[in-house]
Every structure is written in C-alpha cells, then in structure tokens.
Amino acid sequence: MAIFMTVITTRISNELDIIRKAIESYIEEKADLLIALSCIEKREEVISLEDIKKKYGLED
C-alpha cells in the first residue's frame, strides 16, 4: 500500500508542477500584454522586435 501511495503522490506532484509552470507562463504573458496595451494607450513609441534585433546586432 505504501508503494502505491508513493506512486500517486509522485504523479500528483508532477501534475501540480506542470500546472504551476503553466500558470506562471500565463501570468508572465498577461503582464507583457498589459504593458504593451498601456504603451499603446499612452501613445508611447512602439519599437518592433525586428528593429530591436538590428539595434543590438541580434539578427538571425
């Protein structure tokens, strides 16, 4: 019985870790979106990713 419970506990732990990572990723993406929307609403200068790559020599 103890081995069975260990397997269940491990499986739940792994599943919770996957869920935690998904939530963290969602929150980070949501924060980025809110920052971008705020910049657009304030009519701040928008710089494309392509321009940033060129500026810092990160072109593919």
Coordinates of C-alpha atoms in Angstrom, one line a residue:
M1 CA 0.0 0.0 0.0
A2 CA 2.9 2.4 0.8
I3 CA 4.4 1.9 -2.6
F4 CA 1.0 2.7 -4.3
M5 CA 0.6 5.9 -2.3
T6 CA 4.2 7.0 -3.2
V7 CA 3.3 6.5 -6.9
I8 CA 0.1 8.5 -6.5
T9 CA 1.9 11.2 -4.6
T10 CA 4.7 11.4 -7.2
R11 CA 2.2 11.6 -10.0
I12 CA 0.2 14.3 -8.3
S13 CA 3.3 16.3 -7.5
N14 CA 4.4 16.1 -11.2
E15 CA 1.0 17.2 -12.4
L16 CA 0.9 20.1 -10.0
D17 CA 4.4 21.2 -11.2
I18 CA 3.1 21.2 -14.8
I19 CA 0.0 23.2 -13.7
R20 CA 2.2 25.7 -11.7
K21 CA 4.5 26.2 -14.7
A22 CA 1.5 26.8 -17.0
I23 CA 0.0 29.4 -14.6
E24 CA 3.4 31.2 -14.2
S25 CA 3.7 31.3 -18.0
Y26 CA 0.2 32.7 -18.4
I27 CA 0.8 35.4 -15.8
E28 CA 4.0 36.5 -17.5
E29 CA 2.3 36.6 -20.9
K30 CA -0.6 38.6 -19.4
A31 CA 1.7 41.1 -17.8
D32 CA 3.6 41.6 -21.1
L33 CA 0.2 42.1 -22.8
L34 CA -0.9 44.7 -20.2
I35 CA 2.4 46.6 -20.5
A36 CA 2.1 46.7 -24.3
L37 CA -1.5 47.8 -24.2
S38 CA -0.6 50.6 -21.7
C39 CA 2.1 51.8 -24.0
I40 CA -0.3 51.9 -26.9
E41 CA -2.9 53.7 -24.9
K42 CA -0.4 56.3 -23.8
R43 CA 0.8 56.6 -27.5
E44 CA 4.3 55.8 -26.5
E45 CA 6.8 55.0 -29.2
V46 CA 6.5 51.4 -30.3
I47 CA 9.6 49.6 -31.4
S48 CA 9.3 46.4 -33.4
L49 CA 11.2 43.2 -32.4
E50 CA 13.0 43.4 -35.8
D51 CA 14.3 46.9 -35.0
I52 CA 15.5 45.8 -31.6
K53 CA 17.4 42.9 -33.1
K54 CA 19.0 45.2 -35.6
K55 CA 19.9 47.8 -33.0
Y56 CA 21.6 45.2 -30.8
G57 CA 23.1 43.0 -33.5
L58 CA 20.8 40.0 -32.8
E59 CA 19.7 39.4 -36.3
D60 CA 19.3 35.8 -37.3

